[in-house]
Amino acid sequence: MKYQSELRVYQPLAAFPDSVQSQYQRARGRSRAETEAEAAQRAQRRLLRDVTDPFPHGHDLVRVLRVPAPGSDGGPGAGGGEVTGDGGPADASEAPVSEYFCPDEMALRCELAAEQLTESLRPQIFDQLVPEAARRANTERLAERLEFTDTEELHQVHTRTAVWGVPAGWFALVQEQDRVSVLGDPAAPDAVRITVPLGLALERGRHAAVVLSLHAPDMDLLQDLTQLVSWLESFHPDSMVELDYGGLARLVWPDDSPFDVRTAIEALEDGDAEAAVVANHRMVRRWLPVRQLGRAS
């Protein structure tokens, strides 16, 4: 979907089973732009099938994140700032880089989404949208992965998705000084991606959760952050986290939401509830037109 955001975790190659590392290494030869184009083509092919089958076929698409190597200027943990380009192989030749990998896991994510739909849709409608034969075939394809992946790892998805918005908890993980990639016209970008080391994202998420538990324990954001932190803790400590605005970047960029969330958390910690409310209202007003577009679509 064009107007969806994604939160991804990219792990170092050594974090994955030996049996899939060779497949992931083959993804090194393509740029990020080529990978995103293929992802869009796959989604379009699923929509244009002659039969109703929302599940993907074939192998996982793998995204590769390239960042300056530790110790080089702008390496993980250093101040980021705004950069351009898609991080393709051509960029990698200019300076030492570290590579991280994020499998798309579309088949698994579709199955998990189907499980959630069974709880919210009437059986007759669900069967029309997700035919039993298509789901059974997808389940069988997933079962084949059990030959080289344990059950716990099979459910450790690397990507979270939201439509017509970005969850506030995601903004608690990033800050304005982090590495930002702007693709296309900066005034109306095609995409914006904010990248941060997982350890730093966890530190921020845990701190925000502690502040909320002490000063605003009834906020839904506390539960969201608790789940988010638990999810991040399941990955390799040297991983990277990426917040991808997707097509939403055209509607909201430049976006001060990370600043607003951080300001609200700091205000709560300082006992300034009024300042926290003001920061929250700024973010709500900014995203309200986007959510209205979502309801109208």
PDB file of C-alpha atoms in Angstrom:
ATOM      1  CA  MET A   1       0.000   0.000   0.000  1.00  0.00           C
ATOM      2  CA  LYS A   2       1.331   3.436  -0.919  1.00  0.00           C
ATOM      3  CA  TYR A   3       0.413   5.266   2.268  1.00  0.00           C
ATOM      4  CA  GLN A   4       1.860   2.916   4.844  1.00  0.00           C
ATOM      5  CA  SER A   5       4.793   3.232   7.194  1.00  0.00           C
ATOM      6  CA  GLU A   6       7.082   0.425   8.258  1.00  0.00           C
ATOM      7  CA  LEU A   7       9.399  -0.144  11.193  1.00  0.00           C
ATOM      8  CA  ARG A   8      12.145  -2.603  10.279  1.00  0.00           C
ATOM      9  CA  VAL A   9      14.968  -4.309  12.117  1.00  0.00           C
ATOM     10  CA  TYR A  10      18.095  -5.083  10.092  1.00  0.00           C
ATOM     11  CA  GLN A  11      20.416  -7.674  11.589  1.00  0.00           C
ATOM     12  CA  PRO A  12      24.056  -8.434  10.767  1.00  0.00           C
ATOM     13  CA  LEU A  13      24.446 -11.429   8.476  1.00  0.00           C
ATOM     14  CA  ALA A  14      25.924 -13.552  11.276  1.00  0.00           C
ATOM     15  CA  ALA A  15      22.629 -13.312  13.205  1.00  0.00           C
ATOM     16  CA  PHE A  16      20.835 -15.457  10.607  1.00  0.00           C
ATOM     17  CA  PRO A  17      21.008 -19.249  10.189  1.00  0.00           C
ATOM     18  CA  ASP A  18      23.829 -20.491   7.964  1.00  0.00           C
ATOM     19  CA  SER A  19      21.271 -22.031   5.598  1.00  0.00           C
ATOM     20  CA  VAL A  20      19.874 -18.633   4.517  1.00  0.00           C
ATOM     21  CA  GLN A  21      23.022 -16.519   4.602  1.00  0.00           C
ATOM     22  CA  SER A  22      23.944 -17.344   1.003  1.00  0.00           C
ATOM     23  CA  GLN A  23      20.505 -16.182  -0.173  1.00  0.00           C
ATOM     24  CA  TYR A  24      20.866 -12.938   1.767  1.00  0.00           C
ATOM     25  CA  GLN A  25      24.350 -12.355   0.397  1.00  0.00           C
ATOM     26  CA  ARG A  26      22.948 -12.402  -3.149  1.00  0.00           C
ATOM     27  CA  ALA A  27      20.832  -9.372  -2.218  1.00  0.00           C
ATOM     28  CA  ARG A  28      24.029  -7.332  -1.797  1.00  0.00           C
ATOM     29  CA  GLY A  29      24.238  -6.807  -5.557  1.00  0.00           C
ATOM     30  CA  ARG A  30      21.090  -4.735  -5.875  1.00  0.00           C
ATOM     31  CA  SER A  31      20.331  -1.188  -4.797  1.00  0.00           C
ATOM     32  CA  ARG A  32      17.594  -0.253  -2.371  1.00  0.00           C
ATOM     33  CA  ALA A  33      15.662   1.367  -5.216  1.00  0.00           C
ATOM     34  CA  GLU A  34      15.710  -1.911  -7.173  1.00  0.00           C
ATOM     35  CA  THR A  35      14.514  -3.831  -4.110  1.00  0.00           C
ATOM     36  CA  GLU A  36      11.631  -1.421  -3.482  1.00  0.00           C
ATOM     37  CA  ALA A  37      10.642  -1.574  -7.159  1.00  0.00           C
ATOM     38  CA  GLU A  38      10.483  -5.363  -7.005  1.00  0.00           C
ATOM     39  CA  ALA A  39       8.418  -5.208  -3.807  1.00  0.00           C
ATOM     40  CA  ALA A  40       5.908  -2.944  -5.580  1.00  0.00           C
ATOM     41  CA  GLN A  41       5.788  -5.260  -8.590  1.00  0.00           C
ATOM     42  CA  ARG A  42       5.144  -8.290  -6.399  1.00  0.00           C
ATOM     43  CA  ALA A  43       2.293  -6.490  -4.634  1.00  0.00           C
ATOM     44  CA  GLN A  44       0.755  -5.527  -7.968  1.00  0.00           C
ATOM     45  CA  ARG A  45       0.975  -9.092  -9.261  1.00  0.00           C
ATOM     46  CA  ARG A  46      -0.855 -10.355  -6.173  1.00  0.00           C
ATOM     47  CA  LEU A  47      -3.656  -7.871  -6.797  1.00  0.00           C
ATOM     48  CA  LEU A  48      -3.982  -8.792 -10.484  1.00  0.00           C
ATOM     49  CA  ARG A  49      -4.192 -12.565 -10.076  1.00  0.00           C
ATOM     50  CA  ASP A  50      -7.067 -14.312 -11.814  1.00  0.00           C
ATOM     51  CA  VAL A  51      -8.026 -16.001  -8.544  1.00  0.00           C
ATOM     52  CA  THR A  52      -8.318 -14.512  -5.060  1.00  0.00           C
ATOM     53  CA  ASP A  53      -5.057 -15.296  -3.338  1.00  0.00           C
ATOM     54  CA  PRO A  54      -3.555 -12.551  -1.153  1.00  0.00           C
ATOM     55  CA  PHE A  55      -0.531 -14.623  -0.202  1.00  0.00           C
ATOM     56  CA  PRO A  56       2.902 -14.259  -1.810  1.00  0.00           C
ATOM     57  CA  HIS A  57       4.610 -17.025  -3.738  1.00  0.00           C
ATOM     58  CA  GLY A  58       8.337 -17.549  -4.081  1.00  0.00           C
ATOM     59  CA  HIS A  59      11.295 -16.641  -1.904  1.00  0.00           C
ATOM     60  CA  ASP A  60      11.575 -13.764   0.527  1.00  0.00           C
ATOM     61  CA  LEU A  61      12.666 -10.375  -0.693  1.00  0.00           C
ATOM     62  CA  VAL A  62      15.644  -9.160   1.337  1.00  0.00           C
ATOM     63  CA  ARG A  63      16.431  -5.503   1.996  1.00  0.00           C
ATOM     64  CA  VAL A  64      20.038  -4.502   2.643  1.00  0.00           C
ATOM     65  CA  LEU A  65      20.886  -1.490   4.790  1.00  0.00           C
ATOM     66  CA  ARG A  66      24.314   0.042   4.256  1.00  0.00           C
ATOM     67  CA  VAL A  67      25.641   2.498   6.824  1.00  0.00           C
ATOM     68  CA  PRO A  68      29.116   3.927   7.427  1.00  0.00           C
ATOM     69  CA  ALA A  69      31.248   1.401   9.259  1.00  0.00           C
ATOM     70  CA  PRO A  70      31.966   1.939  12.977  1.00  0.00           C
ATOM     71  CA  GLY A  71      34.854   4.328  13.420  1.00  0.00           C
ATOM     72  CA  SER A  72      34.241   6.115  10.120  1.00  0.00           C
ATOM     73  CA  ASP A  73      32.597   9.519   9.888  1.00  0.00           C
ATOM     74  CA  GLY A  74      28.880   9.162  10.520  1.00  0.00           C
ATOM     75  CA  GLY A  75      29.125   5.534  11.612  1.00  0.00           C
ATOM     76  CA  PRO A  76      26.465   3.837  13.767  1.00  0.00           C
ATOM     77  CA  GLY A  77      26.068   5.720  16.994  1.00  0.00           C
ATOM     78  CA  ALA A  78      27.362   8.983  15.554  1.00  0.00           C
ATOM     79  CA  GLY A  79      25.207  11.939  14.651  1.00  0.00           C
ATOM     80  CA  GLY A  80      23.381  11.303  11.423  1.00  0.00           C
ATOM     81  CA  GLY A  81      21.837  14.258   9.674  1.00  0.00           C
ATOM     82  CA  GLU A  82      20.119  14.234   6.331  1.00  0.00           C
ATOM     83  CA  VAL A  83      21.540  12.221   3.453  1.00  0.00           C
ATOM     84  CA  THR A  84      20.381  11.348  -0.043  1.00  0.00           C
ATOM     85  CA  GLY A  85      20.624   8.253  -2.205  1.00  0.00           C
ATOM     86  CA  ASP A  86      19.272   4.732  -1.822  1.00  0.00           C
ATOM     87  CA  GLY A  87      22.329   3.081  -0.296  1.00  0.00           C
ATOM     88  CA  GLY A  88      23.034   0.926  -3.315  1.00  0.00           C
ATOM     89  CA  PRO A  89      26.285  -0.824  -4.190  1.00  0.00           C
ATOM     90  CA  ALA A  90      27.591   2.341  -5.868  1.00  0.00           C
ATOM     91  CA  ASP A  91      27.402   4.203  -2.560  1.00  0.00           C
ATOM     92  CA  ALA A  92      29.289   1.445  -0.806  1.00  0.00           C
ATOM     93  CA  SER A  93      32.424   2.001  -2.937  1.00  0.00           C
ATOM     94  CA  GLU A  94      32.998   5.526  -1.630  1.00  0.00           C
ATOM     95  CA  ALA A  95      33.669   4.677   2.034  1.00  0.00           C
ATOM     96  CA  PRO A  96      33.767   1.622   4.317  1.00  0.00           C
ATOM     97  CA  VAL A  97      30.259   0.439   5.138  1.00  0.00           C
ATOM     98  CA  SER A  98      28.566  -2.133   7.347  1.00  0.00           C
ATOM     99  CA  GLU A  99      25.723  -4.171   5.883  1.00  0.00           C
ATOM    100  CA  TYR A 100      22.569  -5.311   7.670  1.00  0.00           C
ATOM    101  CA  PHE A 101      19.766  -7.503   6.359  1.00  0.00           C
ATOM    102  CA  CYS A 102      15.983  -7.474   6.726  1.00  0.00           C
ATOM    103  CA  PRO A 103      13.973 -10.321   5.134  1.00  0.00           C
ATOM    104  CA  ASP A 104      10.548  -9.183   3.975  1.00  0.00           C
ATOM    105  CA  GLU A 105       8.807 -12.298   5.390  1.00  0.00           C
ATOM    106  CA  MET A 106       5.645 -11.430   3.495  1.00  0.00           C
ATOM    107  CA  ALA A 107       4.235 -14.956   3.653  1.00  0.00           C
ATOM    108  CA  LEU A 108       4.581 -15.072   7.446  1.00  0.00           C
ATOM    109  CA  ARG A 109       3.255 -11.551   7.913  1.00  0.00           C
ATOM    110  CA  CYS A 110       0.242 -12.333   5.710  1.00  0.00           C
ATOM    111  CA  GLU A 111      -0.519 -15.434   7.770  1.00  0.00           C
ATOM    112  CA  LEU A 112      -0.315 -13.467  11.013  1.00  0.00           C
ATOM    113  CA  ALA A 113      -2.578 -10.801   9.490  1.00  0.00           C
ATOM    114  CA  ALA A 114      -5.049 -13.493   8.457  1.00  0.00           C
ATOM    115  CA  GLU A 115      -5.141 -14.758  12.052  1.00  0.00           C
ATOM    116  CA  GLN A 116      -6.044 -11.249  13.218  1.00  0.00           C
ATOM    117  CA  LEU A 117      -8.738 -10.912  10.546  1.00  0.00           C
ATOM    118  CA  THR A 118     -10.475 -14.063  11.750  1.00  0.00           C
ATOM    119  CA  GLU A 119     -11.197 -12.217  15.001  1.00  0.00           C
ATOM    120  CA  SER A 120     -12.684  -9.123  13.358  1.00  0.00           C
ATOM    121  CA  LEU A 121     -14.555 -10.379  10.269  1.00  0.00           C
ATOM    122  CA  ARG A 122     -17.597 -12.609   9.849  1.00  0.00           C
ATOM    123  CA  PRO A 123     -16.624 -16.047   8.515  1.00  0.00           C
ATOM    124  CA  GLN A 124     -18.489 -15.512   5.231  1.00  0.00           C
ATOM    125  CA  ILE A 125     -16.616 -12.282   4.475  1.00  0.00           C
ATOM    126  CA  PHE A 126     -13.285 -13.697   5.635  1.00  0.00           C
ATOM    127  CA  ASP A 127     -13.625 -16.730   3.333  1.00  0.00           C
ATOM    128  CA  GLN A 128     -14.204 -14.429   0.363  1.00  0.00           C
ATOM    129  CA  LEU A 129     -11.158 -12.312   1.116  1.00  0.00           C
ATOM    130  CA  VAL A 130      -8.920 -15.182   2.225  1.00  0.00           C
ATOM    131  CA  PRO A 131      -9.958 -18.431   0.494  1.00  0.00           C
ATOM    132  CA  GLU A 132      -9.231 -21.528   2.543  1.00  0.00           C
ATOM    133  CA  ALA A 133      -7.265 -23.174  -0.279  1.00  0.00           C
ATOM    134  CA  ALA A 134      -4.971 -20.148  -0.656  1.00  0.00           C
ATOM    135  CA  ARG A 135      -4.312 -19.960   3.062  1.00  0.00           C
ATOM    136  CA  ARG A 136      -3.645 -23.677   3.302  1.00  0.00           C
ATOM    137  CA  ALA A 137      -1.122 -23.452   0.466  1.00  0.00           C
ATOM    138  CA  ASN A 138       0.633 -20.551   2.177  1.00  0.00           C
ATOM    139  CA  THR A 139       0.742 -22.474   5.458  1.00  0.00           C
ATOM    140  CA  GLU A 140       2.343 -25.423   3.668  1.00  0.00           C
ATOM    141  CA  ARG A 141       4.991 -23.167   2.142  1.00  0.00           C
ATOM    142  CA  LEU A 142       5.731 -21.744   5.592  1.00  0.00           C
ATOM    143  CA  ALA A 143       5.958 -25.247   7.069  1.00  0.00           C
ATOM    144  CA  GLU A 144       8.804 -26.030   4.676  1.00  0.00           C
ATOM    145  CA  ARG A 145      10.854 -23.370   6.419  1.00  0.00           C
ATOM    146  CA  LEU A 146      10.671 -25.364   9.656  1.00  0.00           C
ATOM    147  CA  GLU A 147      13.277 -27.665   8.143  1.00  0.00           C
ATOM    148  CA  PHE A 148      15.912 -24.964   8.673  1.00  0.00           C
ATOM    149  CA  THR A 149      14.258 -22.472  11.058  1.00  0.00           C
ATOM    150  CA  ASP A 150      13.009 -23.117  14.588  1.00  0.00           C
ATOM    151  CA  THR A 151       9.426 -22.267  15.514  1.00  0.00           C
ATOM    152  CA  GLU A 152      10.336 -19.331  17.759  1.00  0.00           C
ATOM    153  CA  GLU A 153      12.421 -17.679  15.056  1.00  0.00           C
ATOM    154  CA  LEU A 154       9.669 -18.240  12.501  1.00  0.00           C
ATOM    155  CA  HIS A 155       7.437 -15.838  14.434  1.00  0.00           C
ATOM    156  CA  GLN A 156      10.127 -13.193  14.909  1.00  0.00           C
ATOM    157  CA  VAL A 157       9.053 -10.886  12.107  1.00  0.00           C
ATOM    158  CA  HIS A 158      11.513  -8.153  11.218  1.00  0.00           C
ATOM    159  CA  THR A 159       8.901  -5.647   9.980  1.00  0.00           C
ATOM    160  CA  ARG A 160       5.937  -3.860  11.555  1.00  0.00           C
ATOM    161  CA  THR A 161       3.473  -2.011   9.354  1.00  0.00           C
ATOM    162  CA  ALA A 162       0.943   0.793   9.896  1.00  0.00           C
ATOM    163  CA  VAL A 163      -1.391   2.422   7.361  1.00  0.00           C
ATOM    164  CA  TRP A 164      -2.265   6.109   7.077  1.00  0.00           C
ATOM    165  CA  GLY A 165       0.007   7.077   9.928  1.00  0.00           C
ATOM    166  CA  VAL A 166       3.023   6.311  12.095  1.00  0.00           C
ATOM    167  CA  PRO A 167       2.397   4.973  15.637  1.00  0.00           C
ATOM    168  CA  ALA A 168       3.558   7.399  18.312  1.00  0.00           C
ATOM    169  CA  GLY A 169       5.651   4.666  19.925  1.00  0.00           C
ATOM    170  CA  TRP A 170       7.816   4.449  16.826  1.00  0.00           C
ATOM    171  CA  PHE A 171       8.674   8.131  17.129  1.00  0.00           C
ATOM    172  CA  ALA A 172       9.922   7.503  20.672  1.00  0.00           C
ATOM    173  CA  LEU A 173      12.740   5.396  19.180  1.00  0.00           C
ATOM    174  CA  VAL A 174      14.158   8.061  16.856  1.00  0.00           C
ATOM    175  CA  GLN A 175      15.297  11.662  17.179  1.00  0.00           C
ATOM    176  CA  GLU A 176      15.952  14.515  14.803  1.00  0.00           C
ATOM    177  CA  GLN A 177      19.745  14.096  14.946  1.00  0.00           C
ATOM    178  CA  ASP A 178      19.586  10.487  13.686  1.00  0.00           C
ATOM    179  CA  ARG A 179      20.589   9.516  10.164  1.00  0.00           C
ATOM    180  CA  VAL A 180      17.824  10.540   7.748  1.00  0.00           C
ATOM    181  CA  SER A 181      17.605   9.455   4.089  1.00  0.00           C
ATOM    182  CA  VAL A 182      15.388  11.643   1.905  1.00  0.00           C
ATOM    183  CA  LEU A 183      14.593  10.264  -1.553  1.00  0.00           C
ATOM    184  CA  GLY A 184      13.407  12.539  -4.327  1.00  0.00           C
ATOM    185  CA  ASP A 185      12.455  16.179  -3.984  1.00  0.00           C
ATOM    186  CA  PRO A 186      13.124  17.263  -0.366  1.00  0.00           C
ATOM    187  CA  ALA A 187      10.000  19.443  -0.533  1.00  0.00           C
ATOM    188  CA  ALA A 188       7.830  16.446  -1.498  1.00  0.00           C
ATOM    189  CA  PRO A 189       9.981  13.326  -1.065  1.00  0.00           C
ATOM    190  CA  ASP A 190       9.126   9.905  -2.423  1.00  0.00           C
ATOM    191  CA  ALA A 191      10.242   8.360   0.863  1.00  0.00           C
ATOM    192  CA  VAL A 192      12.002   9.253   4.102  1.00  0.00           C
ATOM    193  CA  ARG A 193      13.860   6.744   6.265  1.00  0.00           C
ATOM    194  CA  ILE A 194      15.317   7.355   9.718  1.00  0.00           C
ATOM    195  CA  THR A 195      17.987   4.916  10.890  1.00  0.00           C
ATOM    196  CA  VAL A 196      19.247   4.336  14.427  1.00  0.00           C
ATOM    197  CA  PRO A 197      21.304   1.599  16.141  1.00  0.00           C
ATOM    198  CA  LEU A 198      19.065  -0.865  17.949  1.00  0.00           C
ATOM    199  CA  GLY A 199      20.817  -0.317  21.264  1.00  0.00           C
ATOM    200  CA  LEU A 200      20.069   3.404  21.142  1.00  0.00           C
ATOM    201  CA  ALA A 201      16.462   2.808  20.070  1.00  0.00           C
ATOM    202  CA  LEU A 202      16.016   0.404  23.000  1.00  0.00           C
ATOM    203  CA  GLU A 203      17.488   2.916  25.430  1.00  0.00           C
ATOM    204  CA  ARG A 204      15.026   5.566  24.266  1.00  0.00           C
ATOM    205  CA  GLY A 205      12.072   3.184  24.261  1.00  0.00           C
ATOM    206  CA  ARG A 206      12.796   1.898  27.756  1.00  0.00           C
ATOM    207  CA  HIS A 207      13.225   5.405  29.123  1.00  0.00           C
ATOM    208  CA  ALA A 208       9.937   6.558  27.610  1.00  0.00           C
ATOM    209  CA  ALA A 209       8.157   3.498  29.024  1.00  0.00           C
ATOM    210  CA  VAL A 210       9.531   4.139  32.512  1.00  0.00           C
ATOM    211  CA  VAL A 211       8.458   7.798  32.403  1.00  0.00           C
ATOM    212  CA  LEU A 212       4.954   6.868  31.255  1.00  0.00           C
ATOM    213  CA  SER A 213       4.615   4.133  33.893  1.00  0.00           C
ATOM    214  CA  LEU A 214       5.419   6.685  36.605  1.00  0.00           C
ATOM    215  CA  HIS A 215       3.544   9.725  35.317  1.00  0.00           C
ATOM    216  CA  ALA A 216       0.880   8.529  32.852  1.00  0.00           C
ATOM    217  CA  PRO A 217       0.244   4.814  33.463  1.00  0.00           C
ATOM    218  CA  ASP A 218      -3.190   4.880  31.812  1.00  0.00           C
ATOM    219  CA  MET A 219      -1.923   6.004  28.400  1.00  0.00           C
ATOM    220  CA  ASP A 220      -2.222   3.466  25.590  1.00  0.00           C
ATOM    221  CA  LEU A 221       1.260   4.521  24.506  1.00  0.00           C
ATOM    222  CA  LEU A 222       2.728   2.734  27.544  1.00  0.00           C
ATOM    223  CA  GLN A 223       1.423  -0.651  26.411  1.00  0.00           C
ATOM    224  CA  ASP A 224       2.546   0.037  22.847  1.00  0.00           C
ATOM    225  CA  LEU A 225       6.049   0.912  24.016  1.00  0.00           C
ATOM    226  CA  THR A 226       6.233  -2.125  26.300  1.00  0.00           C
ATOM    227  CA  GLN A 227       5.415  -4.427  23.383  1.00  0.00           C
ATOM    228  CA  LEU A 228       7.791  -2.552  21.101  1.00  0.00           C
ATOM    229  CA  VAL A 229      10.689  -2.845  23.523  1.00  0.00           C
ATOM    230  CA  SER A 230      10.023  -6.563  24.005  1.00  0.00           C
ATOM    231  CA  TRP A 231      10.060  -7.035  20.215  1.00  0.00           C
ATOM    232  CA  LEU A 232      13.336  -5.145  19.779  1.00  0.00           C
ATOM    233  CA  GLU A 233      14.980  -7.116  22.578  1.00  0.00           C
ATOM    234  CA  SER A 234      14.552 -10.321  20.565  1.00  0.00           C
ATOM    235  CA  PHE A 235      17.059  -9.228  17.911  1.00  0.00           C
ATOM    236  CA  HIS A 236      20.844  -9.206  17.701  1.00  0.00           C
ATOM    237  CA  PRO A 237      22.222  -6.311  19.802  1.00  0.00           C
ATOM    238  CA  ASP A 238      24.249  -4.962  16.871  1.00  0.00           C
ATOM    239  CA  SER A 239      21.169  -4.562  14.663  1.00  0.00           C
ATOM    240  CA  MET A 240      19.847  -1.357  13.144  1.00  0.00           C
ATOM    241  CA  VAL A 241      16.300   0.038  13.296  1.00  0.00           C
ATOM    242  CA  GLU A 242      14.716   1.873  10.368  1.00  0.00           C
ATOM    243  CA  LEU A 243      11.565   3.983  10.411  1.00  0.00           C
ATOM    244  CA  ASP A 244      10.311   4.218   6.809  1.00  0.00           C
ATOM    245  CA  TYR A 245       7.592   6.807   6.148  1.00  0.00           C
ATOM    246  CA  GLY A 246       6.878   5.353   2.693  1.00  0.00           C
ATOM    247  CA  GLY A 247       4.447   7.440   0.653  1.00  0.00           C
ATOM    248  CA  LEU A 248       3.336   9.273   3.787  1.00  0.00           C
ATOM    249  CA  ALA A 249       6.488  11.381   3.482  1.00  0.00           C
ATOM    250  CA  ARG A 250       4.858  13.386   0.689  1.00  0.00           C
ATOM    251  CA  LEU A 251       2.069  14.370   3.073  1.00  0.00           C
ATOM    252  CA  VAL A 252       3.950  15.241   6.272  1.00  0.00           C
ATOM    253  CA  TRP A 253       7.640  15.850   5.600  1.00  0.00           C
ATOM    254  CA  PRO A 254       9.373  17.729   7.139  1.00  0.00           C
ATOM    255  CA  ASP A 255       7.944  16.100  10.243  1.00  0.00           C
ATOM    256  CA  ASP A 256       8.579  17.224  13.823  1.00  0.00           C
ATOM    257  CA  SER A 257       6.808  14.251  15.399  1.00  0.00           C
ATOM    258  CA  PRO A 258       9.979  12.707  16.909  1.00  0.00           C
ATOM    259  CA  PHE A 259      10.667  16.069  18.577  1.00  0.00           C
ATOM    260  CA  ASP A 260       7.064  16.347  19.797  1.00  0.00           C
ATOM    261  CA  VAL A 261       7.071  12.868  21.341  1.00  0.00           C
ATOM    262  CA  ARG A 262      10.429  13.468  23.007  1.00  0.00           C
ATOM    263  CA  THR A 263       9.229  16.858  24.287  1.00  0.00           C
ATOM    264  CA  ALA A 264       6.080  15.284  25.732  1.00  0.00           C
ATOM    265  CA  ILE A 265       8.071  12.545  27.501  1.00  0.00           C
ATOM    266  CA  GLU A 266      10.549  15.058  28.933  1.00  0.00           C
ATOM    267  CA  ALA A 267       7.701  17.321  30.080  1.00  0.00           C
ATOM    268  CA  LEU A 268       6.017  14.445  31.897  1.00  0.00           C
ATOM    269  CA  GLU A 269       9.310  13.555  33.545  1.00  0.00           C
ATOM    270  CA  ASP A 270       9.641  17.169  34.709  1.00  0.00           C
ATOM    271  CA  GLY A 271       6.072  17.209  36.020  1.00  0.00           C
ATOM    272  CA  ASP A 272       4.908  19.685  33.362  1.00  0.00           C
ATOM    273  CA  ALA A 273       1.655  18.095  32.209  1.00  0.00           C
ATOM    274  CA  GLU A 274       0.584  21.209  30.314  1.00  0.00           C
ATOM    275  CA  ALA A 275       3.688  21.196  28.102  1.00  0.00           C
ATOM    276  CA  ALA A 276       3.178  17.468  27.443  1.00  0.00           C
ATOM    277  CA  VAL A 277      -0.396  18.102  26.297  1.00  0.00           C
ATOM    278  CA  VAL A 278       0.726  20.936  24.018  1.00  0.00           C
ATOM    279  CA  ALA A 279       3.359  18.717  22.355  1.00  0.00           C
ATOM    280  CA  ASN A 280       0.844  15.920  21.895  1.00  0.00           C
ATOM    281  CA  HIS A 281      -1.699  18.290  20.349  1.00  0.00           C
ATOM    282  CA  ARG A 282       0.894  19.517  17.853  1.00  0.00           C
ATOM    283  CA  MET A 283       1.449  15.970  16.625  1.00  0.00           C
ATOM    284  CA  VAL A 284      -2.266  15.155  16.531  1.00  0.00           C
ATOM    285  CA  ARG A 285      -3.012  18.262  14.446  1.00  0.00           C
ATOM    286  CA  ARG A 286      -0.208  17.397  12.033  1.00  0.00           C
ATOM    287  CA  TRP A 287      -1.452  13.858  11.394  1.00  0.00           C
ATOM    288  CA  LEU A 288      -5.196  14.507  11.511  1.00  0.00           C
ATOM    289  CA  PRO A 289      -5.496  15.413   7.780  1.00  0.00           C
ATOM    290  CA  VAL A 290      -3.632  12.219   6.885  1.00  0.00           C
ATOM    291  CA  ARG A 291      -5.976  10.064   8.932  1.00  0.00           C
ATOM    292  CA  GLN A 292      -8.962  11.852   7.409  1.00  0.00           C
ATOM    293  CA  LEU A 293      -7.637  10.935   3.956  1.00  0.00           C
ATOM    294  CA  GLY A 294      -7.419   7.329   5.131  1.00  0.00           C
ATOM    295  CA  ARG A 295     -11.019   7.279   6.278  1.00  0.00           C
ATOM    296  CA  ALA A 296     -12.165   8.846   2.996  1.00  0.00           C
ATOM    297  CA  SER A 297     -10.282   6.369   0.803  1.00  0.00           C
TER     298      SER A 297
END
